[in-house]
Short mmCIF file of C-alpha atoms in Angstrom, two decimals:
data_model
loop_
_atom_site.label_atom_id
_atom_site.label_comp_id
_atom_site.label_asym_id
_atom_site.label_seq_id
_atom_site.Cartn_x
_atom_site.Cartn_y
_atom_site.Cartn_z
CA UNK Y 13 0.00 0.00 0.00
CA UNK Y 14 2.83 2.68 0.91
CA UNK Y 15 4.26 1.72 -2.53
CA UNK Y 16 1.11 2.12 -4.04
CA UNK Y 17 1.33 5.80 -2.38
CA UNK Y 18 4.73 6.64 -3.71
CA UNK Y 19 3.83 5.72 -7.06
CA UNK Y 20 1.04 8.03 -7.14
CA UNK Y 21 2.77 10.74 -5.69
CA UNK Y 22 5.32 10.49 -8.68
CA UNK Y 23 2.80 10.12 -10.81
CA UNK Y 24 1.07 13.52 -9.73
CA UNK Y 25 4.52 15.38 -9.49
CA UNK Y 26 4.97 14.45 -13.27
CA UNK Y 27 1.41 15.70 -14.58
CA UNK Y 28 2.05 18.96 -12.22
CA UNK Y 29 5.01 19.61 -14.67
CA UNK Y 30 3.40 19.52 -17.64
CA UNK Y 31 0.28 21.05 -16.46
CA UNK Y 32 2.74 23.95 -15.35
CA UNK Y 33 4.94 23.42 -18.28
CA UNK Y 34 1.81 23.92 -20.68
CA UNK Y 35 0.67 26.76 -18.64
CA UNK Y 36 4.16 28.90 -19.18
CA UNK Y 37 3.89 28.40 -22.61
CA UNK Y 38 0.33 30.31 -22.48
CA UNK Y 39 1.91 32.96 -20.24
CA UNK Y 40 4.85 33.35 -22.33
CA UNK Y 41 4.64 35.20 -25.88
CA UNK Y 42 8.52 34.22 -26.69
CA UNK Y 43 7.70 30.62 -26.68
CA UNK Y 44 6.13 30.31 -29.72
CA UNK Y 45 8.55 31.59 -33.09
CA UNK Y 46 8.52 35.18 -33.65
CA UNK Y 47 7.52 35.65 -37.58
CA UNK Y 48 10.32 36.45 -39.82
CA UNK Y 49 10.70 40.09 -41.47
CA UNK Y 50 9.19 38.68 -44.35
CA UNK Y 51 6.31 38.49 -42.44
CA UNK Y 52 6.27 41.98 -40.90
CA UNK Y 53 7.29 43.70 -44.39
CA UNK Y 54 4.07 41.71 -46.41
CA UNK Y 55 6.58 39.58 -47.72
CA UNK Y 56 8.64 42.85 -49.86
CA UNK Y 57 11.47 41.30 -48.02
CA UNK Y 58 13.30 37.95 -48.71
CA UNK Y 59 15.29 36.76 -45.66
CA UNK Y 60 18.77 36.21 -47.50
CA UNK Y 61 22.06 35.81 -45.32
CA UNK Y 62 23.24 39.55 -45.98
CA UNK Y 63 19.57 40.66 -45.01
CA UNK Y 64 20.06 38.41 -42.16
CA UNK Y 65 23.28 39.09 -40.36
CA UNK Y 66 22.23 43.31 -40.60
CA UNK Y 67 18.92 42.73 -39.60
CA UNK Y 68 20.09 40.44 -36.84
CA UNK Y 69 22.61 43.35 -35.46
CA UNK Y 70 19.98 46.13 -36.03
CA UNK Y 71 17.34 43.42 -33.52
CA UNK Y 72 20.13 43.34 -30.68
CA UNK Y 73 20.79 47.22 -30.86
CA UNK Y 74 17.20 48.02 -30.22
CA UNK Y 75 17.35 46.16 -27.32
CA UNK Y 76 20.90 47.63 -25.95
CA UNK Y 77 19.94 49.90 -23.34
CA UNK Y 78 23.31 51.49 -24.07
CA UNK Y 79 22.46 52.16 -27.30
CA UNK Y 80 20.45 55.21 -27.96
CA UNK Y 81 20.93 56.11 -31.76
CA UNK Y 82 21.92 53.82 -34.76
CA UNK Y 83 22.56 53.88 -38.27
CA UNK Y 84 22.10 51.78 -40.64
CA UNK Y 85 23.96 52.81 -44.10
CA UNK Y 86 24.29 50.76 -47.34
CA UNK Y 87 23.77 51.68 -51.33
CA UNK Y 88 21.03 53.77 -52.53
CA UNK Y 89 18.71 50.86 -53.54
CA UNK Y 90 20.11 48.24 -51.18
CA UNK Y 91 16.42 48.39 -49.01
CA UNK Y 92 17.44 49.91 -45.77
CA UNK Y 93 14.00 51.47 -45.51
CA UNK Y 94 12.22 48.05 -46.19
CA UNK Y 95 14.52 46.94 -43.74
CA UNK Y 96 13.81 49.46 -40.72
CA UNK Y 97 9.88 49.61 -41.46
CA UNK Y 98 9.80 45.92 -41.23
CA UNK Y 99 12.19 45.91 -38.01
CA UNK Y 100 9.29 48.87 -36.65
CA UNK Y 101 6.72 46.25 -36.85
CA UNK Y 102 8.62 42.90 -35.36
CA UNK Y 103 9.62 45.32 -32.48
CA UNK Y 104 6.16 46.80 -31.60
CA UNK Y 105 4.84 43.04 -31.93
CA UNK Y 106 7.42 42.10 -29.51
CA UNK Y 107 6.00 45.20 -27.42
CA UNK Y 108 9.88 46.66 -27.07
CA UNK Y 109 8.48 49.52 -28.14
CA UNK Y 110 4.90 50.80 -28.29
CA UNK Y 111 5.23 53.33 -30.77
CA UNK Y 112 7.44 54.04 -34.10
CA UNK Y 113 7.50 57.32 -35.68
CA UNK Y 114 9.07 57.43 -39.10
CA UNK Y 115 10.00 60.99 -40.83
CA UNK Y 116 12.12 61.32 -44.16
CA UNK Y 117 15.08 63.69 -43.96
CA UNK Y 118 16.87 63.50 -47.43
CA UNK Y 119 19.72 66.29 -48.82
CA UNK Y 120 17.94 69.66 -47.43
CA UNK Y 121 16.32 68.04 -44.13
CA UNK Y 122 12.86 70.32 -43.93
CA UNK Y 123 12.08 70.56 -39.88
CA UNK Y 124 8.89 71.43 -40.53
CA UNK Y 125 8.00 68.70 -42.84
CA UNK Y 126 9.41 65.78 -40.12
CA UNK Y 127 7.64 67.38 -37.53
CA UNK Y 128 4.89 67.13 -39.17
CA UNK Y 129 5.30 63.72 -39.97
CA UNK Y 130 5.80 63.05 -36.50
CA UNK Y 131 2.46 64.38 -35.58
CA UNK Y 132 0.95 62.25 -37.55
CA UNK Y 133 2.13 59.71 -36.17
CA UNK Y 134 1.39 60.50 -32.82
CA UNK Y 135 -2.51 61.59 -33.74
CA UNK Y 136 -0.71 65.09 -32.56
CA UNK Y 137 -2.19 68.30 -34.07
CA UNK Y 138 0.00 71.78 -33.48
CA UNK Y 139 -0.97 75.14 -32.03
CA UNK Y 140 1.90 77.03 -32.60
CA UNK Y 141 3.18 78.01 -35.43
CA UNK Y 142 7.28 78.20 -35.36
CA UNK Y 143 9.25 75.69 -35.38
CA UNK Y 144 10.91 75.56 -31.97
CA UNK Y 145 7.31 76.01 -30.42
CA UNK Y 146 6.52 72.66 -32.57
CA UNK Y 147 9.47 71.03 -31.29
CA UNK Y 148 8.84 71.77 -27.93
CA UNK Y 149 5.10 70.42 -28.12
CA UNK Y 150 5.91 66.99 -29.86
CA UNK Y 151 9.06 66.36 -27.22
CA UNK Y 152 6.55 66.91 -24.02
CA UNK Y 153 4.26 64.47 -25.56
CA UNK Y 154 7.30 61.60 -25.79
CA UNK Y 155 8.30 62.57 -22.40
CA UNK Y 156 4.67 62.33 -20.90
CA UNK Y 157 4.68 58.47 -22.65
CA UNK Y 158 5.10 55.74 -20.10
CA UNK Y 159 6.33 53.56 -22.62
CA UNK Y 160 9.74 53.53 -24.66
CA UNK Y 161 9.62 54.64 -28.57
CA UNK Y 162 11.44 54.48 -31.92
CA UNK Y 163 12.28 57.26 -34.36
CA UNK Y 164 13.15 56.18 -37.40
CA UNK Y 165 14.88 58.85 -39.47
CA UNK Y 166 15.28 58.02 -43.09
CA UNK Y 167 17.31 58.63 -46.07
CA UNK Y 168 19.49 60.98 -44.23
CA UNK Y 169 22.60 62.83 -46.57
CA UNK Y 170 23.48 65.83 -44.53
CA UNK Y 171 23.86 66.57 -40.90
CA UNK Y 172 20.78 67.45 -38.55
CA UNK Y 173 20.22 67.81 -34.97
CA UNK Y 174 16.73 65.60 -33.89
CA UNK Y 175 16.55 67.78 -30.99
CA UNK Y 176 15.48 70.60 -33.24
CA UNK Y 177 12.37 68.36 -34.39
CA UNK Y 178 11.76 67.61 -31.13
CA UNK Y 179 13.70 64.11 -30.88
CA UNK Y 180 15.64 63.81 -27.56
CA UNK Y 181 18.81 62.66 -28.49
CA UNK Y 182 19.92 60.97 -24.99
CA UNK Y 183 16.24 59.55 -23.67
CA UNK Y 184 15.71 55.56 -22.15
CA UNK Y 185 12.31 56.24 -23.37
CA UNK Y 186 13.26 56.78 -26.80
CA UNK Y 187 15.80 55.15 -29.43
CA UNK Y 188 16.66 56.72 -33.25
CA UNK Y 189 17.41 54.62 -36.09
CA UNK Y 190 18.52 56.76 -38.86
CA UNK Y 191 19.35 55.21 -42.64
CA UNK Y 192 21.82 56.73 -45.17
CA UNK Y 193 24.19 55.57 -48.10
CA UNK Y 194 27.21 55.98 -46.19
CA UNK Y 195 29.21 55.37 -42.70
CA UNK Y 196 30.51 59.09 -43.11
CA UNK Y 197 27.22 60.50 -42.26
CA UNK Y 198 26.38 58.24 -39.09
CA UNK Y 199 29.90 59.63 -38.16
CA UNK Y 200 28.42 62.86 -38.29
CA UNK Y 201 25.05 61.87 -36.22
CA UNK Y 202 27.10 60.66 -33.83
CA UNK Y 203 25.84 57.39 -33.92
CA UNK Y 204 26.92 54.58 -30.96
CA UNK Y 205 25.92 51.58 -33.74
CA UNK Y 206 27.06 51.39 -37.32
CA UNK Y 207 25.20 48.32 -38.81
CA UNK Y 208 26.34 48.15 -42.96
CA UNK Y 209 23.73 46.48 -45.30
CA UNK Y 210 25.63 45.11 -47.69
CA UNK Y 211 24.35 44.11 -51.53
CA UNK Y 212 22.77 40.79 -52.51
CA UNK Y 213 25.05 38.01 -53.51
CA UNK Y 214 25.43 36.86 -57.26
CA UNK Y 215 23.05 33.70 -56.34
CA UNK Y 216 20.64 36.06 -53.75
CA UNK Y 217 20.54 38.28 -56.58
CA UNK Y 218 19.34 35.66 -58.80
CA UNK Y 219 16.82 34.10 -56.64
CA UNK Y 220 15.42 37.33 -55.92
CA UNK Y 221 15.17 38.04 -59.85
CA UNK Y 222 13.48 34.96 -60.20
CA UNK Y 223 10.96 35.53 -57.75
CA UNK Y 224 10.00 38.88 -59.42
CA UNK Y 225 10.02 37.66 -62.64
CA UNK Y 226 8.59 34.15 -63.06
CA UNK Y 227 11.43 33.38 -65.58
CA UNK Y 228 12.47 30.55 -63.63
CA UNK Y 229 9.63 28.42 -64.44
CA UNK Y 230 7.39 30.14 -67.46
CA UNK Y 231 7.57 28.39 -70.41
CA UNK Y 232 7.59 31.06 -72.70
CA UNK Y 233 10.70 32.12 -70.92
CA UNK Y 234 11.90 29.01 -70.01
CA UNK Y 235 11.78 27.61 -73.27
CA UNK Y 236 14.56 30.45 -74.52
CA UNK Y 237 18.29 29.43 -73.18
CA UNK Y 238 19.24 32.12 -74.47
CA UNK Y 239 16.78 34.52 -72.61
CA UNK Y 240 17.47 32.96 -69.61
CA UNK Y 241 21.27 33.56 -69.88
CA UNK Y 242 20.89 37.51 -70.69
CA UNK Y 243 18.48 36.97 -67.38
CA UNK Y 244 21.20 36.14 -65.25
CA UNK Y 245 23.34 38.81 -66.70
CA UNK Y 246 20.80 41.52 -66.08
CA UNK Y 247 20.94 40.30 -62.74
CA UNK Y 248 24.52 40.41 -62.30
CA UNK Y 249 24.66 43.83 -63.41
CA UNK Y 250 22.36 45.18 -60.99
CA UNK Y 251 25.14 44.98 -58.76
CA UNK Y 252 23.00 43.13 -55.63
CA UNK Y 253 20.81 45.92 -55.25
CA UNK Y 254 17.47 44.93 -54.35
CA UNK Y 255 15.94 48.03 -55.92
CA UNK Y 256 17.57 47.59 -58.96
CA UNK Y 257 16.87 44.11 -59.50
CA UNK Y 258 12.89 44.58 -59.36
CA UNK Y 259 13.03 47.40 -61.66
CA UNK Y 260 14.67 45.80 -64.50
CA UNK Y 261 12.43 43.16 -63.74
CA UNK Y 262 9.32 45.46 -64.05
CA UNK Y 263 10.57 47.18 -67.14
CA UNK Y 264 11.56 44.20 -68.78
CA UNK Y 265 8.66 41.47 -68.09
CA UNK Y 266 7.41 40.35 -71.28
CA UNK Y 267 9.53 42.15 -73.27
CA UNK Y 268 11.37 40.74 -76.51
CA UNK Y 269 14.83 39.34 -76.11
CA UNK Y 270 15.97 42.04 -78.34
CA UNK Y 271 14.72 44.63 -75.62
CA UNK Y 272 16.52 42.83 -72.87
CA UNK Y 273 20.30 42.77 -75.16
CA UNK Y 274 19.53 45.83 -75.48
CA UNK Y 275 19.19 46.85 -71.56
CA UNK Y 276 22.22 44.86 -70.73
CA UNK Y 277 24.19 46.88 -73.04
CA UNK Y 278 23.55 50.01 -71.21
CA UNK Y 279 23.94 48.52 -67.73
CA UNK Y 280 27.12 47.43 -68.75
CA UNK Y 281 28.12 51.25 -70.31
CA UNK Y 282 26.45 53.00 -67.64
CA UNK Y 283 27.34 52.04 -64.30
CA UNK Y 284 31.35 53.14 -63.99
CA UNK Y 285 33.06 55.98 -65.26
CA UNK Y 286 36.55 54.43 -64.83
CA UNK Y 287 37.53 50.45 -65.91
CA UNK Y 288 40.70 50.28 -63.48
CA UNK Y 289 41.16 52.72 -60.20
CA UNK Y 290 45.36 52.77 -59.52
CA UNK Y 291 45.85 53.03 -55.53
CA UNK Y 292 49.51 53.47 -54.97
CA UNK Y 293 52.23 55.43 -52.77
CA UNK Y 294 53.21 58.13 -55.03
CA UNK Y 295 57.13 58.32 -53.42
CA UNK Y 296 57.65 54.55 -53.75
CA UNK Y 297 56.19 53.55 -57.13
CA UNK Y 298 54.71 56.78 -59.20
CA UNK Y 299 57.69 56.90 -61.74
CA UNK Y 300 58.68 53.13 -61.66
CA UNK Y 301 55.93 49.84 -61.03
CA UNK Y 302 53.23 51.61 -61.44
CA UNK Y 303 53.93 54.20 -63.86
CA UNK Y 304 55.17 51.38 -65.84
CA UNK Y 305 51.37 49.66 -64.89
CA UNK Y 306 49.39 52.48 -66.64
CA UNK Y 307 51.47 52.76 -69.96
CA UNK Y 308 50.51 48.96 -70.53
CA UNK Y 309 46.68 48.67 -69.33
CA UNK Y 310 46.24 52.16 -71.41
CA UNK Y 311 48.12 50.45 -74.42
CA UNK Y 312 45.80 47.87 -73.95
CA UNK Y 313 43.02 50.53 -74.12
CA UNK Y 314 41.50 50.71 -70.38
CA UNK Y 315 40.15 53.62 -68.74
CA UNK Y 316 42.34 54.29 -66.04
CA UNK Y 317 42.35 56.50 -62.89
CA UNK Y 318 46.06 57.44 -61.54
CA UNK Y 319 46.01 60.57 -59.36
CA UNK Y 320 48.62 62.83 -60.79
CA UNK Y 321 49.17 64.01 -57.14
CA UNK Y 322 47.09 67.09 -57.47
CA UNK Y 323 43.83 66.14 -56.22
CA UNK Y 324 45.33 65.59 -52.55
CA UNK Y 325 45.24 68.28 -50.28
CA UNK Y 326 45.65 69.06 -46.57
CA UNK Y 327 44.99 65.57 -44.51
CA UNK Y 328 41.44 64.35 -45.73
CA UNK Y 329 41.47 62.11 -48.98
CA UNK Y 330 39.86 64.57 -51.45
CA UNK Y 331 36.01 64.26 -52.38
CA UNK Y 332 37.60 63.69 -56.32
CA UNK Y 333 39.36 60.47 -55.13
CA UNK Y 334 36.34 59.19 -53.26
CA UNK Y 335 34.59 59.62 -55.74
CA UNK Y 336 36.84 58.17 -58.87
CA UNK Y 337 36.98 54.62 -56.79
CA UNK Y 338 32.83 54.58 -56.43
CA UNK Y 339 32.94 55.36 -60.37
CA UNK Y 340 35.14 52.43 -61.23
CA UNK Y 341 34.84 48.45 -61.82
CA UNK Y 342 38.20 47.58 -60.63
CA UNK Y 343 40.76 48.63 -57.99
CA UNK Y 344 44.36 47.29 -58.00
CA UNK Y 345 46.08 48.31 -55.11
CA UNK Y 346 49.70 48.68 -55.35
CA UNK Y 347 50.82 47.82 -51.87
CA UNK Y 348 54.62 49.17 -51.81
CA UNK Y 349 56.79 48.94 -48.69
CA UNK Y 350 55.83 52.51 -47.32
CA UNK Y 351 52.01 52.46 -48.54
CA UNK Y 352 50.84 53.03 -45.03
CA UNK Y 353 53.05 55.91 -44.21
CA UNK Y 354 50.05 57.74 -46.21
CA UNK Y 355 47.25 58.62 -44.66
CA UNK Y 356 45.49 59.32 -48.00
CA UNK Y 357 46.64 55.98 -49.33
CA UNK Y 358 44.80 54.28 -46.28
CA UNK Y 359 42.12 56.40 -46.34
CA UNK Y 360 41.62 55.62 -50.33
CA UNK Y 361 41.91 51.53 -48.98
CA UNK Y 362 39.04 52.09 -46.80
CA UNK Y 363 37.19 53.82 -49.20
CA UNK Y 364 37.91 50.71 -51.94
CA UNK Y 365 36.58 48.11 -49.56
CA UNK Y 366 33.94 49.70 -48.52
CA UNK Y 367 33.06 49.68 -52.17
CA UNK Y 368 34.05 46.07 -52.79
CA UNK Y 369 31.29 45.27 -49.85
CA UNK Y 370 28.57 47.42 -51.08
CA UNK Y 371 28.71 47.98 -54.72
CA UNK Y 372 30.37 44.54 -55.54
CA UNK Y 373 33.57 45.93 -57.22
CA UNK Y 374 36.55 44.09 -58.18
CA UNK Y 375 39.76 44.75 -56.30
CA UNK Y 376 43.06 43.38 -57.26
CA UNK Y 377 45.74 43.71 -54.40
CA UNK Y 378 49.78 43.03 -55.87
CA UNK Y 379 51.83 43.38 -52.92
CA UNK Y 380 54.81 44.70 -54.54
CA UNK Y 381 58.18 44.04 -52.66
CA UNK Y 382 56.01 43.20 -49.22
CA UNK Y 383 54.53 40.06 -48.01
CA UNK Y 384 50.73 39.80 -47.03
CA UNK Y 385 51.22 38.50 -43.69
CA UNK Y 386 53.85 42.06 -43.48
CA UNK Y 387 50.52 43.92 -43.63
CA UNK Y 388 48.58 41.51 -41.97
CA UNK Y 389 49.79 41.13 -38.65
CA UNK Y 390 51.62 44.82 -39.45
CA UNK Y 391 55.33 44.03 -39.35
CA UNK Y 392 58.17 45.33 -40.26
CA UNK Y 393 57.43 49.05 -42.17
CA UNK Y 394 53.81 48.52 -42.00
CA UNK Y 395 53.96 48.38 -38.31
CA UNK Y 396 56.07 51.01 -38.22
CA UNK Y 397 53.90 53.70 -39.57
CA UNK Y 398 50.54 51.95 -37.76
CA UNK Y 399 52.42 52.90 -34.57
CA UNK Y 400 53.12 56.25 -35.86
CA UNK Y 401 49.94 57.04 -36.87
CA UNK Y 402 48.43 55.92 -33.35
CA UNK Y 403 50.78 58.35 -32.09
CA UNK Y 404 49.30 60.95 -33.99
CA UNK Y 405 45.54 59.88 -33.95
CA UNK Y 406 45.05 57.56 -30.63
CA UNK Y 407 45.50 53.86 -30.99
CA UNK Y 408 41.48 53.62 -30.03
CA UNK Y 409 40.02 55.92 -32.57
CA UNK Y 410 38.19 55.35 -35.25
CA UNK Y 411 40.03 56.23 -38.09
CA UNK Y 412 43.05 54.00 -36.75
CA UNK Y 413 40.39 51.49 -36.14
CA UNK Y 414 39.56 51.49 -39.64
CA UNK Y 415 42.93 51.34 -41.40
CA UNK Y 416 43.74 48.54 -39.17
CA UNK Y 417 40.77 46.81 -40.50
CA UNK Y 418 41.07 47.60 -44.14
CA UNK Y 419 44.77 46.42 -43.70
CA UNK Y 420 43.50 42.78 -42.64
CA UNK Y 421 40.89 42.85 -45.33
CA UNK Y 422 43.33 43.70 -48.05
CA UNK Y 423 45.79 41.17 -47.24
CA UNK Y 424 43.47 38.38 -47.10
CA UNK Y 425 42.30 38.76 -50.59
CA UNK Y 426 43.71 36.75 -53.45
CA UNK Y 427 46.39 38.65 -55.75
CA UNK Y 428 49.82 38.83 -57.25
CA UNK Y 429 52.87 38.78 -54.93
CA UNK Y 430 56.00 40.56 -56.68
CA UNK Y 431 59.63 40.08 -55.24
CA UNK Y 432 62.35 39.87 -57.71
CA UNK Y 433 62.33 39.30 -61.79
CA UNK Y 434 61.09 41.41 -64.72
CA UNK Y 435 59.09 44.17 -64.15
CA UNK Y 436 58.01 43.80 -67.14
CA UNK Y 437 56.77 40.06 -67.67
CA UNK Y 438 55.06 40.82 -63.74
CA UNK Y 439 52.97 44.09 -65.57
CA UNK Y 440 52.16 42.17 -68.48
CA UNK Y 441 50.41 39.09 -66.47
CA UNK Y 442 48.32 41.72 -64.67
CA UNK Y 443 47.07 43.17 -68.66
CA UNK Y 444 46.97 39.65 -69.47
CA UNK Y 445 44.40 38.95 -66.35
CA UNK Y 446 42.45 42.22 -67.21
CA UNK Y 447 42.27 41.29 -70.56
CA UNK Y 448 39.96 38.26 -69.52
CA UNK Y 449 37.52 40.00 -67.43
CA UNK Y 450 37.21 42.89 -70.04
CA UNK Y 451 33.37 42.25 -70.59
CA UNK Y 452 33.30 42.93 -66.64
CA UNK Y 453 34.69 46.53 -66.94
CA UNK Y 454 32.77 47.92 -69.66
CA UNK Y 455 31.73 51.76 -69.47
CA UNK Y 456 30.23 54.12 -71.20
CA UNK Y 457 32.60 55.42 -73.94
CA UNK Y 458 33.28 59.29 -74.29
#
């Protein structure tokens, strides 16, 4: 009988835990999956690994109370806004925050037009007329909230103080997310988070051309090969921009082949001014490697960017150079024994792979007379001049922080490793290897 008892006592204990077990699972809303983003942005985004890993660090800076204003930056067309709209609705499902105002800035940032946006959004209508008196009213009404909110600042290109919408900057009830085109600008809004959304991948940017377009499985489309091939290309050269991608797709659907050749074409001509950006160290190679470099790719009749020395000034890499490596296909990087002792020649590498990230460009690095675990693990000269410039900057800050990483990046990348031998027969391989990716560099002529 006292077995009997023990027995039933287990019994009961077990049933207890999953009555209580069930139970928690009622009580608790995390228990069940929380919908993807392609739930919370109807579907307008597809949950591909570089949508992932951004949207994944953009999820755990919302909830860093530490954390008070982010940016998210990324190419014009890459979807940042589909991105943070769809982010606004997972978080307010998740009740993290109960409200999410949204307000477009873009290049001349109209206060009156976000605050007005604002008040929309908060069911807010103004009494007074000027623009501080607006501010004023809509940052009483976040402070009288009991509950935390999100500002979502978008398409921002120029520099702006929230405070003069009426945005508290430094608030635990309130968090900004602000989206532009690039990390410069979430310097300048002071940001505590940089989160980069980088472009589709070749196959992400196929998939997601299929999806728009059908051409995968229609059997008008299907049934031409050679359709399908331009397809991909189209694809290609929409450079992993989501944006892009349905556009052509839009423009093109059930168009003639001869329509599509003809769109290819002038993606290929239109999207670079440049074929071949030269990044060098004018003192070490200007009149010898890589002067030697441009005679032979401009024989071979490339386009070629080589700063003549005049378009550097003062200590900031000149808007002309930034701009020349966003307007070319391919960077080769000459990366001489005292390339780091220039701050505009790191400054230009940071630039390049910030390009090869989000606009998909090709960058060739030829470590001339150097080794790529020299600039690596920043030996030898290369350490040499990081330790100077730490000196001169702060070993924490963020431009250091940068080089360092664009030094890594660079010398992990495949290229051409020059010690000793003919100049000559090194150049030539390099023409010989641009040679076979010419259909990759086309530009615009003229």
């Amino acid at each position: 009988m006292e077995q009997e008892e023990i027995t039933t006592r287990q019994q009961f204990k077990k049933l207890l835990k999953k009555v209580m077990a069930h139970n928690m699972k009622l009580l608790d809303p995390f228990s069940t999956p929380i919908p993807s983003l392609e739930h919370f942005s109807s579907g307008n985004i597809v949950c591909f690994n570089s949508r992932e890993k951004a949207s994944d660090q953009l999820f755990a800076a919302l909830k860093d109370d530490n954390c008070s204003v982010i940016g998210l930056y990324g190419r014009e067309g890459s979807g940042k806004t589909t991105l943070v709209k769809a982010m606004g609705e997972k978080v307010k499902y998740l009740k993290i925050f109960h409200e999410v105002l949204f307000a477009t800035v873009t290049q001349n940032p109209n206060i009156r037009t976000m605050q007005d946006e604002i008040a929309d959004s908060l069911n807010m209508k103004f009494d007074k007329i000027s623009e501080v008196g607006r501010a004023n009213r809509i940052l009483s009404t976040i402070q009288s909230m009991n509950h935390p909110i999100l500002v979502i600042f978008d398409d921002v290109r120029t520099k702006f103080d929230p405070e003069d919408v009426g945005i508290p900057c430094n608030s635990n009830r309130c968090k900004i997310v602000l989206t532009t085109c690039c990390r410069q600008d979430c310097d300048l809004m002071y940001c505590q988070r940089d989160i980069q959304l980088s472009p589709l991948s070749t196959e992400e940017s196929w998939t997601l051309f299929q999806k728009h377009s059908g051409i995968h499985d229609d059997e008008e489309y299907s049934s031409s090969f050679d359709l399908l091939n331009v397809a991909r290309e189209v694809a290609f050269e929409c450079e992993g921009l989501p944006r892009t991608i349905k556009d052509m797709v839009y423009s093109l659907r059930s168009k003639p082949i001869e329509e599509w050749k003809t769109t290819l074409d002038s993606l290929k001509h239109s999207m670079a001014k440049w074929q071949i950006f030269l990044s060098f160290r004018g003192e070490d190679t200007r009149y010898s490697f890589t002067g030697y470099l441009y005679q032979a790719l401009s024989q071979g009749g490339f386009k070629i960017f080589m700063d003549d020395g005049g378009l550097q000034t003062g200590d900031q890499i000149s808007p002309s150079l930034l701009n020349a490596i966003e307007a070319s296909r391919l960077s080769i990087i000459v990366l001489s024994e005292n390339y780091a002792n220039s701050s505009w020649c790191l400054e230009e590498l940071v630039k390049i792979m910030e390009c090869m990230k989000l606009k998909n460009q090709l960058v060739w690095p030829i470590f001339y007379k150097v080794k790529p675990s020299e600039i690596r693990h920043l030996r030898k000269c290369y350490g040499k001049d990081m330790a100077q410039h730490e000196n001169n900057f702060g070993i924490n800050s963020e431009r250091i922080q940068k080089w360092r990483s664009a030094l890594f990046e660079v010398s992990n990348l495949s290229g051409k490793t020059y010690t000793t031998g003919y100049e000559y027969e090194f150049i030539q391989k390099i023409v010989e290897d641009a040679n076979r990716i010419k259909s990759r560099l086309q530009i615009r002529s003229g």
